[in-house]
mmCIF file of C-alpha atoms and ligand atoms in Angstrom:
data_model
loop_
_atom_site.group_PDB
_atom_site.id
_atom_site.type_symbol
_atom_site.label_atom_id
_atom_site.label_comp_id
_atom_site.label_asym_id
_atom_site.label_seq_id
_atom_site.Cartn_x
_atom_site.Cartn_y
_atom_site.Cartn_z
ATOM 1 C CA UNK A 1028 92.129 175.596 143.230
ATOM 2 C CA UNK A 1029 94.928 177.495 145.038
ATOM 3 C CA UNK A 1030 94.463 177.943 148.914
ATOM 4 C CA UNK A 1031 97.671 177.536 150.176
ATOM 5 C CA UNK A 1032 100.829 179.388 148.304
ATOM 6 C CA UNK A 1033 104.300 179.187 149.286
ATOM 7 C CA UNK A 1034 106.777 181.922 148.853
ATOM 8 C CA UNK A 1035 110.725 181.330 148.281
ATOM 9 C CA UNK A 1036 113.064 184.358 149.293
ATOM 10 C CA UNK A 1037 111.732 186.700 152.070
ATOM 11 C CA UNK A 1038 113.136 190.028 150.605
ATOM 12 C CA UNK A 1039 111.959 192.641 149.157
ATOM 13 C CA UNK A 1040 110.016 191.285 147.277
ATOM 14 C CA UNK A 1041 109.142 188.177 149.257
ATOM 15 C CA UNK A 1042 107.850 190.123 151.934
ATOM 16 C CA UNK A 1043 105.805 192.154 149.870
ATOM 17 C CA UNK A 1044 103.891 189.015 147.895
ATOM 18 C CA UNK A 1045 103.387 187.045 151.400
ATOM 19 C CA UNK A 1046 101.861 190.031 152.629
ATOM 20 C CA UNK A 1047 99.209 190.824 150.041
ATOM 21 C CA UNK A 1048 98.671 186.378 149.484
ATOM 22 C CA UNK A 1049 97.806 186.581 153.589
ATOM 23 C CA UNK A 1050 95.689 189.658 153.119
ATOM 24 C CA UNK A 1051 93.984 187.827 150.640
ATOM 25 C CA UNK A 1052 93.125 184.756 152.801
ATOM 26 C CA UNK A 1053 95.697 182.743 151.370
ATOM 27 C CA UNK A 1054 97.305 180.698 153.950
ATOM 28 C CA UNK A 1055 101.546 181.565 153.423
ATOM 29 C CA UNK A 1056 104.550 179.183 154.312
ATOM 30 C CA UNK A 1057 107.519 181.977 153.523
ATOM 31 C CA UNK A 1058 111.228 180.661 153.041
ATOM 32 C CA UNK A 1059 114.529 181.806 152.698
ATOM 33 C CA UNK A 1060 118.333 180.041 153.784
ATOM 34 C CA UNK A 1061 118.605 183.069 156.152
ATOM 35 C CA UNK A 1062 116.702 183.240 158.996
ATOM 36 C CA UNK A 1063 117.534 186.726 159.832
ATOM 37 C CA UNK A 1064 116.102 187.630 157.034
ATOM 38 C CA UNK A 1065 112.993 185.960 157.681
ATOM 39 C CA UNK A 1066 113.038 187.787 160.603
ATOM 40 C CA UNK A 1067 113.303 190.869 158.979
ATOM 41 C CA UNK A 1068 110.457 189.736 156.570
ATOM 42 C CA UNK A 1069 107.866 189.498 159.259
ATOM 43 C CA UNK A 1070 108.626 192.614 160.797
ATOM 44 C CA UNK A 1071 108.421 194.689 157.777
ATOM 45 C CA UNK A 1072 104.942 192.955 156.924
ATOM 46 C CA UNK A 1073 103.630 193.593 160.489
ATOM 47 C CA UNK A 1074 104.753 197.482 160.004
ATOM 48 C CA UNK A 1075 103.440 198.099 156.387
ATOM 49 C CA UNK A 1076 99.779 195.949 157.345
ATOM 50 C CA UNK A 1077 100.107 198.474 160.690
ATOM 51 C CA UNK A 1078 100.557 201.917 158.178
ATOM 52 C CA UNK A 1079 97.322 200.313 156.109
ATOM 53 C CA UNK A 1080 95.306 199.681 159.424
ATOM 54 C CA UNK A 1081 96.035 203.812 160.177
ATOM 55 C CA UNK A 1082 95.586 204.694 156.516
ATOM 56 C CA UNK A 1083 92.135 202.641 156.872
ATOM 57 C CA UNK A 1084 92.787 200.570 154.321
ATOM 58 C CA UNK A 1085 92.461 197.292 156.504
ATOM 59 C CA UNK A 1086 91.425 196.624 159.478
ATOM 60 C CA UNK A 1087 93.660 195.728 162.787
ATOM 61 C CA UNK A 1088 91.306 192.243 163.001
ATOM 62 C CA UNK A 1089 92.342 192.035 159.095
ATOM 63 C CA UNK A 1090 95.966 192.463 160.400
ATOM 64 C CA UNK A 1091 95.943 190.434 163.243
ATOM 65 C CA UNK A 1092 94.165 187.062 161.026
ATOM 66 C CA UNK A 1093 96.665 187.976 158.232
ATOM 67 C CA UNK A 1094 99.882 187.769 160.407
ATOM 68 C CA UNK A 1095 98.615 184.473 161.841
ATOM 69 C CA UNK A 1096 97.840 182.864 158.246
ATOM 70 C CA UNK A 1097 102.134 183.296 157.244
ATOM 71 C CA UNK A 1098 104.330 180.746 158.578
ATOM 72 C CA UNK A 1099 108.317 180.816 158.073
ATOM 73 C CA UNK A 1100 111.194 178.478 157.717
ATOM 74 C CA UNK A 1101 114.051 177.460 156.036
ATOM 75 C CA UNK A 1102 113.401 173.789 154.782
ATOM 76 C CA UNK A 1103 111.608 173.369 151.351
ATOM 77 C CA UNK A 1104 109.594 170.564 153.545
ATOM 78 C CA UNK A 1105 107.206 173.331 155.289
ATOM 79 C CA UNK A 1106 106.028 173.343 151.109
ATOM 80 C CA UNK A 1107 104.778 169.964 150.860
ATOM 81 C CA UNK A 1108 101.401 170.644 150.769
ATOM 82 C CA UNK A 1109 101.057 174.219 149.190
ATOM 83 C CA UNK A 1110 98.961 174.258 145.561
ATOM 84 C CA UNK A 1111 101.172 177.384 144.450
ATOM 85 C CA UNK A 1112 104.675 178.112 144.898
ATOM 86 C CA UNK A 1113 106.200 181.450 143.887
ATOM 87 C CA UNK A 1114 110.010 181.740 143.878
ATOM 88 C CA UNK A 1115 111.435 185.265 144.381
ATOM 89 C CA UNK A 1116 115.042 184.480 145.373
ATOM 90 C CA UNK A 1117 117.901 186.528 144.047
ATOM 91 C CA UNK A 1118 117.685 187.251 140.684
ATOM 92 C CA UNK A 1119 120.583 184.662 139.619
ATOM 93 C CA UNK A 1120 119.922 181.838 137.144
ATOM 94 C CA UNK A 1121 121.931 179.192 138.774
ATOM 95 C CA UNK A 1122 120.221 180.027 142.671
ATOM 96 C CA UNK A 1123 116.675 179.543 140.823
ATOM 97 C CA UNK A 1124 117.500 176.285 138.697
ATOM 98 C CA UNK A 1125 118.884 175.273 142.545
ATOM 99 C CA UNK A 1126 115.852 176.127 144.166
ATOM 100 C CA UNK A 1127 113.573 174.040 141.488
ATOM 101 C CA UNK A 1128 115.744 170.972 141.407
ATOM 102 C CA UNK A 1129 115.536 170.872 145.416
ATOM 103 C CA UNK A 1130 112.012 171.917 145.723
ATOM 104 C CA UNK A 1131 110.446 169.703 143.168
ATOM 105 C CA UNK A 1132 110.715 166.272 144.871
ATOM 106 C CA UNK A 1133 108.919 167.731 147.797
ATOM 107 C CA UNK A 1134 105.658 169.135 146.254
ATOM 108 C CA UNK A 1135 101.923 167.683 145.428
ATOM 109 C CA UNK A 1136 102.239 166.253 141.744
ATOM 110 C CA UNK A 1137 99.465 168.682 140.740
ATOM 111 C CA UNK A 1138 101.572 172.056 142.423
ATOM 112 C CA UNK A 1139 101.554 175.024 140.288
ATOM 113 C CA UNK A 1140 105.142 177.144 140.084
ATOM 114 C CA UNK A 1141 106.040 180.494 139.036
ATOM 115 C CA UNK A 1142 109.243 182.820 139.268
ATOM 116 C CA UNK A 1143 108.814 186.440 140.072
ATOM 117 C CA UNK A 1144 112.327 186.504 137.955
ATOM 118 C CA UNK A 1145 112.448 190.270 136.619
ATOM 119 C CA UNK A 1146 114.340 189.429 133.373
ATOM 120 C CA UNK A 1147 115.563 185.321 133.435
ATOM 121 C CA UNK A 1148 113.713 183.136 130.684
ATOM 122 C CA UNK A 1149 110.936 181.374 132.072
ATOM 123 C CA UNK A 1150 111.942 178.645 129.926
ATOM 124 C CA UNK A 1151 114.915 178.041 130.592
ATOM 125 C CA UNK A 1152 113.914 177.997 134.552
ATOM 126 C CA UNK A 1153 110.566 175.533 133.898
ATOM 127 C CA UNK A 1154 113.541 172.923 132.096
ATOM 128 C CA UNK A 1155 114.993 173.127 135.441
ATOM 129 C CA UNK A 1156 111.574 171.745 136.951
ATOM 130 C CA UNK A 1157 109.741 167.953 136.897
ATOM 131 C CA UNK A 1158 106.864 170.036 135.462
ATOM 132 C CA UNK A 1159 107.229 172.504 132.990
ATOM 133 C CA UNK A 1160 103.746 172.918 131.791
ATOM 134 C CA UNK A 1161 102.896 173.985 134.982
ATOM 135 C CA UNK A 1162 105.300 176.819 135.273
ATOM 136 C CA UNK A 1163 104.917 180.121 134.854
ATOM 137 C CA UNK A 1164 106.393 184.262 135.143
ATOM 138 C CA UNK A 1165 104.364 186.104 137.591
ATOM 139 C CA UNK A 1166 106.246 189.544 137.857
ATOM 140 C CA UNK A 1167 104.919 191.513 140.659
ATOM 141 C CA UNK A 1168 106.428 194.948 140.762
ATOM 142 C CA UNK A 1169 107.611 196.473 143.960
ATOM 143 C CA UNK A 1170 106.533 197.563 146.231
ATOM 144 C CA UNK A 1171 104.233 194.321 146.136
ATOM 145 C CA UNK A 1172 100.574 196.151 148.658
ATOM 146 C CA UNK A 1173 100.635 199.216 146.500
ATOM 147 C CA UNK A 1174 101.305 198.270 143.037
ATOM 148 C CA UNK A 1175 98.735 197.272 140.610
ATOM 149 C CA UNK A 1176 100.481 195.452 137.895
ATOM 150 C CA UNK A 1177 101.361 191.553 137.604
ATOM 151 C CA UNK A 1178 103.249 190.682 134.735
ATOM 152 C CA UNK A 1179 102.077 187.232 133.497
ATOM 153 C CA UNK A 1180 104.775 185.253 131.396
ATOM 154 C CA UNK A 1181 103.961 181.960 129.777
ATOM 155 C CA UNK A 1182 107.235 179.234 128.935
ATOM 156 C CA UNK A 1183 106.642 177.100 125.833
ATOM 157 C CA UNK A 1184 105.470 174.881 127.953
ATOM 158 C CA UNK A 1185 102.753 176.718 130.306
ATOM 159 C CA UNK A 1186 99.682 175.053 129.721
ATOM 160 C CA UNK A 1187 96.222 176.938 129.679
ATOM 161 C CA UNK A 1188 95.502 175.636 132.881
ATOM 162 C CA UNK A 1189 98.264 177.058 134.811
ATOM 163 C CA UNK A 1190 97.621 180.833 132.756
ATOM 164 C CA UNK A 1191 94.172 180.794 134.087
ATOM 165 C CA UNK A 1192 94.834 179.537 137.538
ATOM 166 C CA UNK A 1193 97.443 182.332 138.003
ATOM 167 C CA UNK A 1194 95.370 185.257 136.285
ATOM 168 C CA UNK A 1195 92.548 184.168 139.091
ATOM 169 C CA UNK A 1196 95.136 184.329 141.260
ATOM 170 C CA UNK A 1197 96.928 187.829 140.638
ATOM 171 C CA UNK A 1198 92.923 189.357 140.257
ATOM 172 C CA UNK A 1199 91.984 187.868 143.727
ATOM 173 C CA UNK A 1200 95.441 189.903 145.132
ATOM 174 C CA UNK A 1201 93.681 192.853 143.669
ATOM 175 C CA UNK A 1202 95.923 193.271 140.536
ATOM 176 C CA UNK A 1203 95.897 193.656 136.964
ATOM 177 C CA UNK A 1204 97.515 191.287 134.225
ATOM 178 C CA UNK A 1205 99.384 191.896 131.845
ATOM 179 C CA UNK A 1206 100.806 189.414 129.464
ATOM 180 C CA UNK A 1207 104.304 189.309 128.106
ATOM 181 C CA UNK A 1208 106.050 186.831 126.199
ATOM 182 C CA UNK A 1209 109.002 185.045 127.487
ATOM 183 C CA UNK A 1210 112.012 187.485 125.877
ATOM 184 C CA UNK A 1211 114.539 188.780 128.045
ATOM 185 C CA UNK A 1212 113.056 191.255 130.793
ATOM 186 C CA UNK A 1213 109.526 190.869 129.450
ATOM 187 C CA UNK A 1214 107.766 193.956 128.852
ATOM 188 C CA UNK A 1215 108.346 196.838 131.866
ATOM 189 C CA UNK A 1216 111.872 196.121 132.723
ATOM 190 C CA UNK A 1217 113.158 196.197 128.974
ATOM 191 C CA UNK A 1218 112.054 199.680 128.927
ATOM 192 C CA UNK A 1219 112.405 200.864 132.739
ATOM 193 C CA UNK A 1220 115.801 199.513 132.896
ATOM 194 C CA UNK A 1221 117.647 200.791 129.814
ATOM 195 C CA UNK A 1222 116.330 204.156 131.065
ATOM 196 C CA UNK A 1223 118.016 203.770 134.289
ATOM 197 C CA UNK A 1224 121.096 202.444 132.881
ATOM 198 C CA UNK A 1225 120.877 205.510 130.703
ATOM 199 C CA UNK A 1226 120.485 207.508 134.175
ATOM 200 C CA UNK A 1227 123.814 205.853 135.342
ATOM 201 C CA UNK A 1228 125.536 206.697 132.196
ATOM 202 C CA UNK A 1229 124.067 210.438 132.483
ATOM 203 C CA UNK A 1230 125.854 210.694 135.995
ATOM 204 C CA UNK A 1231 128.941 208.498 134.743
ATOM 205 C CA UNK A 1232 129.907 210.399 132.202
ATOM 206 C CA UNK A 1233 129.109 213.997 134.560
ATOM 207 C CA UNK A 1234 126.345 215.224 132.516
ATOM 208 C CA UNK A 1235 124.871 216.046 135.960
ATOM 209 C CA UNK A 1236 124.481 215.284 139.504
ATOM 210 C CA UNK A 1237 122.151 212.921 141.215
ATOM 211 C CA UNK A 1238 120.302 215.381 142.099
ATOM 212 C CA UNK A 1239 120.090 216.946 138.670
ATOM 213 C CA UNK A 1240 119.226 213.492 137.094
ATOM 214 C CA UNK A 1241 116.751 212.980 139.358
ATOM 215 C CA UNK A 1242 115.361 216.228 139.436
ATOM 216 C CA UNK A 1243 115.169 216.608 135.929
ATOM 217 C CA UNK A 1244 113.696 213.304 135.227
ATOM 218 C CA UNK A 1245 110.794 213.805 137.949
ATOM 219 C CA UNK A 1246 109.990 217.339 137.093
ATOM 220 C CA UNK A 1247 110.967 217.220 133.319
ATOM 221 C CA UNK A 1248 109.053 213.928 132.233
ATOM 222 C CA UNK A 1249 106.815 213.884 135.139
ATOM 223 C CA UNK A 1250 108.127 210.459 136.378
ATOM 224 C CA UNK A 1251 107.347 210.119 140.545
ATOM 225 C CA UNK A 1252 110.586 208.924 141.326
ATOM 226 C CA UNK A 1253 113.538 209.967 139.496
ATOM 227 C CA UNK A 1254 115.404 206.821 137.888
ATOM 228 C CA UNK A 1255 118.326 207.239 140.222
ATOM 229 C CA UNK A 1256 116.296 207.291 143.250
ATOM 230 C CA UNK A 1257 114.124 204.381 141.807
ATOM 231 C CA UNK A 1258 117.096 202.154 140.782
ATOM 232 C CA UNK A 1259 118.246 202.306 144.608
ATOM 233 C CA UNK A 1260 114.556 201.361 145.611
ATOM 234 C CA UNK A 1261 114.430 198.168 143.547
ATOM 235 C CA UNK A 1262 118.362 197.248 144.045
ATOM 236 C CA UNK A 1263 120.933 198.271 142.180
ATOM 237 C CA UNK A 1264 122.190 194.505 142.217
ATOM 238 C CA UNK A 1265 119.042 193.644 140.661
ATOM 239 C CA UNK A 1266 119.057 196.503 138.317
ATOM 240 C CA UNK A 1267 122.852 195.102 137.043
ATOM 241 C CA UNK A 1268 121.545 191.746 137.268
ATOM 242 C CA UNK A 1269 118.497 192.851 134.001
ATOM 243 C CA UNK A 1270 120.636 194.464 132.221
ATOM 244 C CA UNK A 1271 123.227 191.739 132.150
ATOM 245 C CA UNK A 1272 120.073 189.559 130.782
ATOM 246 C CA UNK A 1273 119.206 191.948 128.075
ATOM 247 C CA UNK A 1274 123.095 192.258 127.016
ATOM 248 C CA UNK A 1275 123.323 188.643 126.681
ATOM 249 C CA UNK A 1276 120.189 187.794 125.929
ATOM 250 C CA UNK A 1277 119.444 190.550 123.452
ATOM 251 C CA UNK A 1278 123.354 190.425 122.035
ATOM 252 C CA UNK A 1279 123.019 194.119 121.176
ATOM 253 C CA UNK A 1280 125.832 196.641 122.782
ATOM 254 C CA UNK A 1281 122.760 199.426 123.558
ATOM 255 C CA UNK A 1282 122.245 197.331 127.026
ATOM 256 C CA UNK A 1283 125.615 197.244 127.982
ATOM 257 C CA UNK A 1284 125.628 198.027 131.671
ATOM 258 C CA UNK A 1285 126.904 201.363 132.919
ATOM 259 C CA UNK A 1286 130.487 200.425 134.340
ATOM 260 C CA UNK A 1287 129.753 203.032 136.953
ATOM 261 C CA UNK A 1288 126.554 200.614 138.103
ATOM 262 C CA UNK A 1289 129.081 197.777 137.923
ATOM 263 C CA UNK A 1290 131.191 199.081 140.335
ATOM 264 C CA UNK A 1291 128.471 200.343 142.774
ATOM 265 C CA UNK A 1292 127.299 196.469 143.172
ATOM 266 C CA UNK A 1293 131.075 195.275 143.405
ATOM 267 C CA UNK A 1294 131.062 197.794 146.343
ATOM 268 C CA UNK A 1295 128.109 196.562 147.867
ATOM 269 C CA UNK A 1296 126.386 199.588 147.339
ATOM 270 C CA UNK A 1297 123.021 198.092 146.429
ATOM 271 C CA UNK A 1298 120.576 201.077 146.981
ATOM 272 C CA UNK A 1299 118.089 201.627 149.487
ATOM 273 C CA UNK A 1300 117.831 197.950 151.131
ATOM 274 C CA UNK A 1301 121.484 198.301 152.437
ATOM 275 C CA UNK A 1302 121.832 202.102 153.185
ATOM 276 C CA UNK A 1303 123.592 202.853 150.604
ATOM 277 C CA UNK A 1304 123.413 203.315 146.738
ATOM 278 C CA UNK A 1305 123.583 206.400 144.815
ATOM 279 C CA UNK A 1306 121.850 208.057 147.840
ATOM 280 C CA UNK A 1307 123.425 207.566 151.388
ATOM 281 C CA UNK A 1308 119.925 206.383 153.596
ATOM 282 C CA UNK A 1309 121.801 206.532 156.945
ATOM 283 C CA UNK A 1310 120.045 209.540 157.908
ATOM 284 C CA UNK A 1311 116.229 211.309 158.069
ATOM 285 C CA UNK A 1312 116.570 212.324 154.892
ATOM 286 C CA UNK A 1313 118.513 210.553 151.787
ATOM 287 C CA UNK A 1314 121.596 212.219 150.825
ATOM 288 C CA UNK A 1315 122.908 211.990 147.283
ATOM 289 C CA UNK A 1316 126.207 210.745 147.054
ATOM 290 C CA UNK A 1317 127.436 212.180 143.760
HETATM 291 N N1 NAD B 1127 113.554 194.587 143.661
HETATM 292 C C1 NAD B 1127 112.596 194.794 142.778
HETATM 293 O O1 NAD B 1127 112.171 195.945 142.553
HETATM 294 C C2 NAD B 1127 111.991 193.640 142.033
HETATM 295 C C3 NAD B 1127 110.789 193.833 141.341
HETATM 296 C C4 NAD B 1127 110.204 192.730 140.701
HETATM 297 C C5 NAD B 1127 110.815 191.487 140.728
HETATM 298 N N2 NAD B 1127 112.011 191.334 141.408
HETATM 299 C C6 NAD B 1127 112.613 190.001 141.430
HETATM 300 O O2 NAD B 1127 112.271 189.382 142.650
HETATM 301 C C7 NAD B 1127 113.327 188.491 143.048
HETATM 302 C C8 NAD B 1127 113.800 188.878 144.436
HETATM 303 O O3 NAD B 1127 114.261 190.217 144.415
HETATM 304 P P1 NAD B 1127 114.365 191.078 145.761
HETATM 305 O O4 NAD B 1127 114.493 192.500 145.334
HETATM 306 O O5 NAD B 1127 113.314 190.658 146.716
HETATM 307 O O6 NAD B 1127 115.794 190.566 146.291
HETATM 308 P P2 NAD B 1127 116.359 190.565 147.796
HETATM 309 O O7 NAD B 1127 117.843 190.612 147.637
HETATM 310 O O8 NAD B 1127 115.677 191.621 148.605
HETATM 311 O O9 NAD B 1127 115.892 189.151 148.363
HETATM 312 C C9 NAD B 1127 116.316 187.921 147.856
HETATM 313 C C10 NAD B 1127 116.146 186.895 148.975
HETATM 314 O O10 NAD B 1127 116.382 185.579 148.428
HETATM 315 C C11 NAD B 1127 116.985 184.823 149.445
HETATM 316 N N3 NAD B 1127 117.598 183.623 148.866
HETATM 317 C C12 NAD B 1127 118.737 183.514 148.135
HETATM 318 N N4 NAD B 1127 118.952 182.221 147.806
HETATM 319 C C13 NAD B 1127 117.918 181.506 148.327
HETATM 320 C C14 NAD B 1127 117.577 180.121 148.338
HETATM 321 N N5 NAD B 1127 118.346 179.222 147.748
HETATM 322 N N6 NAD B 1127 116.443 179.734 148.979
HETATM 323 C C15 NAD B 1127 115.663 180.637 149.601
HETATM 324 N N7 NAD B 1127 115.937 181.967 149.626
HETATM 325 C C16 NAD B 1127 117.050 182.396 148.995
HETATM 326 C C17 NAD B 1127 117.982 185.785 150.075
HETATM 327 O O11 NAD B 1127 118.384 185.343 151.363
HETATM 328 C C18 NAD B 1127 117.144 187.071 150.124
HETATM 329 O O12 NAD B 1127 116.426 187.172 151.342
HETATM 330 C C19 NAD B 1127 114.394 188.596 141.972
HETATM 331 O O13 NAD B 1127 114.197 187.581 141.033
HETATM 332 C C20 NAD B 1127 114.120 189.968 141.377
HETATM 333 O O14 NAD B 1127 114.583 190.085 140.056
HETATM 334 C C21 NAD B 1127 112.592 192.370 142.074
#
């Protein structure tokens, strides 16, 4: 039975899964190796729990317990006694195989893993582990409070056991399954991100504007974000990050990434979390930059 999950990487992402775990009831030890960051974490989860407490969604008691159930630090130790572990580090194969060779000789025998990895095998990581039946994808799609889907990913390995325990776990967070089988990017990102790639391309090669791209893509296919606007939400660094796992993975030239993304991460233009990625954020309103 999982009571206790720990969460590895307080980003984006990170943030967003310790926030709806402590909603939950689910007591949270967060980690990352920066403690700014961690910082950072628990102030974004205090404001986004805050906009739910005025939207009505919770209530400020519901806040208040929730905040107190999270716990942060930068030692793998504060994970000793946790029954679930979910790793959502940067999305680089050699941090995560890191993170599992450290954070294995510190866990309960019977701990349960996962990767919120949006494209690296699951396989490949659970090899990396002391216990790869117990290993498993669980893609949460950002941002983490508001969206409904949980992509659940089995390794060869993943026993029955873990599948279940996980599936309880995503439906007590208030999400839905679905289940994809471990092949590069799993099931939304091999189609969201080739379409954003494409977007890239579309602006590369001056088919149109950001603005255009995005406009066109929200109005045109009835999309809520246009893919521009989305690939700066999620990180373009991540975004380059998939689509170098499909390339390789896949070994077809169709996911080649757009050399015009490549160059926005070797900038450091990563999107929305740093100010900057195809829109400028520094002011009230995003400004597209191309
Ligand atoms: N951004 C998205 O839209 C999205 C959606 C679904 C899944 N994901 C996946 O979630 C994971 C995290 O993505 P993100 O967008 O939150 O990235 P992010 O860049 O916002 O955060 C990554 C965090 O990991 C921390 N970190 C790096 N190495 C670490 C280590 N050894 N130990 C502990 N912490 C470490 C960093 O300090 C950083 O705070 C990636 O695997 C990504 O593919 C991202």
């Amino acid at each position: 039975m999982i009571e206790k999950v720990g969460v590895i990487g307080a980003g984006q992402m990170g943030n967003g899964i310790a926030h709806v775990c402590a909603l939950s009831k689910f007591d949270v030890k967060l980690i990352d190796i920066n403690e700014a960051q961690l910082k950072k974490a628990l102030q974004t989860i205090d404001t986004n729990m805050s906009r739910q407490v005025k939207r009505g969604f919770i209530t400020e008691d519901d806040h208040q317990a929730a905040l107190s159930r999270i716990a942060t630090g930068q030692s793998y130790e504060l994970l000793k006694d946790c029954d679930f572990i979910i790793e959502a580090a940067t999305e680089k194969e050699e941090i995560k195989k890191e993170i599992m060779k450290a954070l294995c000789p510190v866990l309960k025998p019977e701990a349960m893993l996962a990767s919120n990895t949006s494209s690296i095998s699951i396989t490949r990581l659970a090899a990396a582990t002391d216990r790869p039946s117990k290993f498993i994808g669980m893609h949460f799609m950002n941002p983490v409070p508001l969206m409904q889907l949980v992509e659940l990913i089995r390794g060869l390995a993943t026993d029955d056991e873990t599948y279940t325990a996980v599936k309880t776990l995503a439906e007590k967070l208030g999400k839905t399954t679905a289940s994809s089988e471990d092949f590069p990017a799993f099931i939304v990102n091999r189609i969201l991100l080739p379409m954003i790639n494409e977007a890239v391309y579309t602006l590369y090669e001056g088919v149109g504007s950001v603005d255009s791209i995005d406009t066109a893509m929200r109005l045109g296919a009835n999309h809520p974000m246009g893919p521009l606007e989305l690939a700066d939400f999620i990180g373009l660094d991540v975004c380059l990050a998939v689509m170098q796992v499909l390339y390789d993975g896949l070994a077809d030239s169709k996911y080649r990434p757009c050399p015009l993304l490549v160059k926005y991460v070797e900038a450091g233009w990563y999107g929305k979390k740093v100010g900057r990625g195809f829109y400028d954020y520094s002011g009230e309103t995003p400004i597209p930059t191309r």
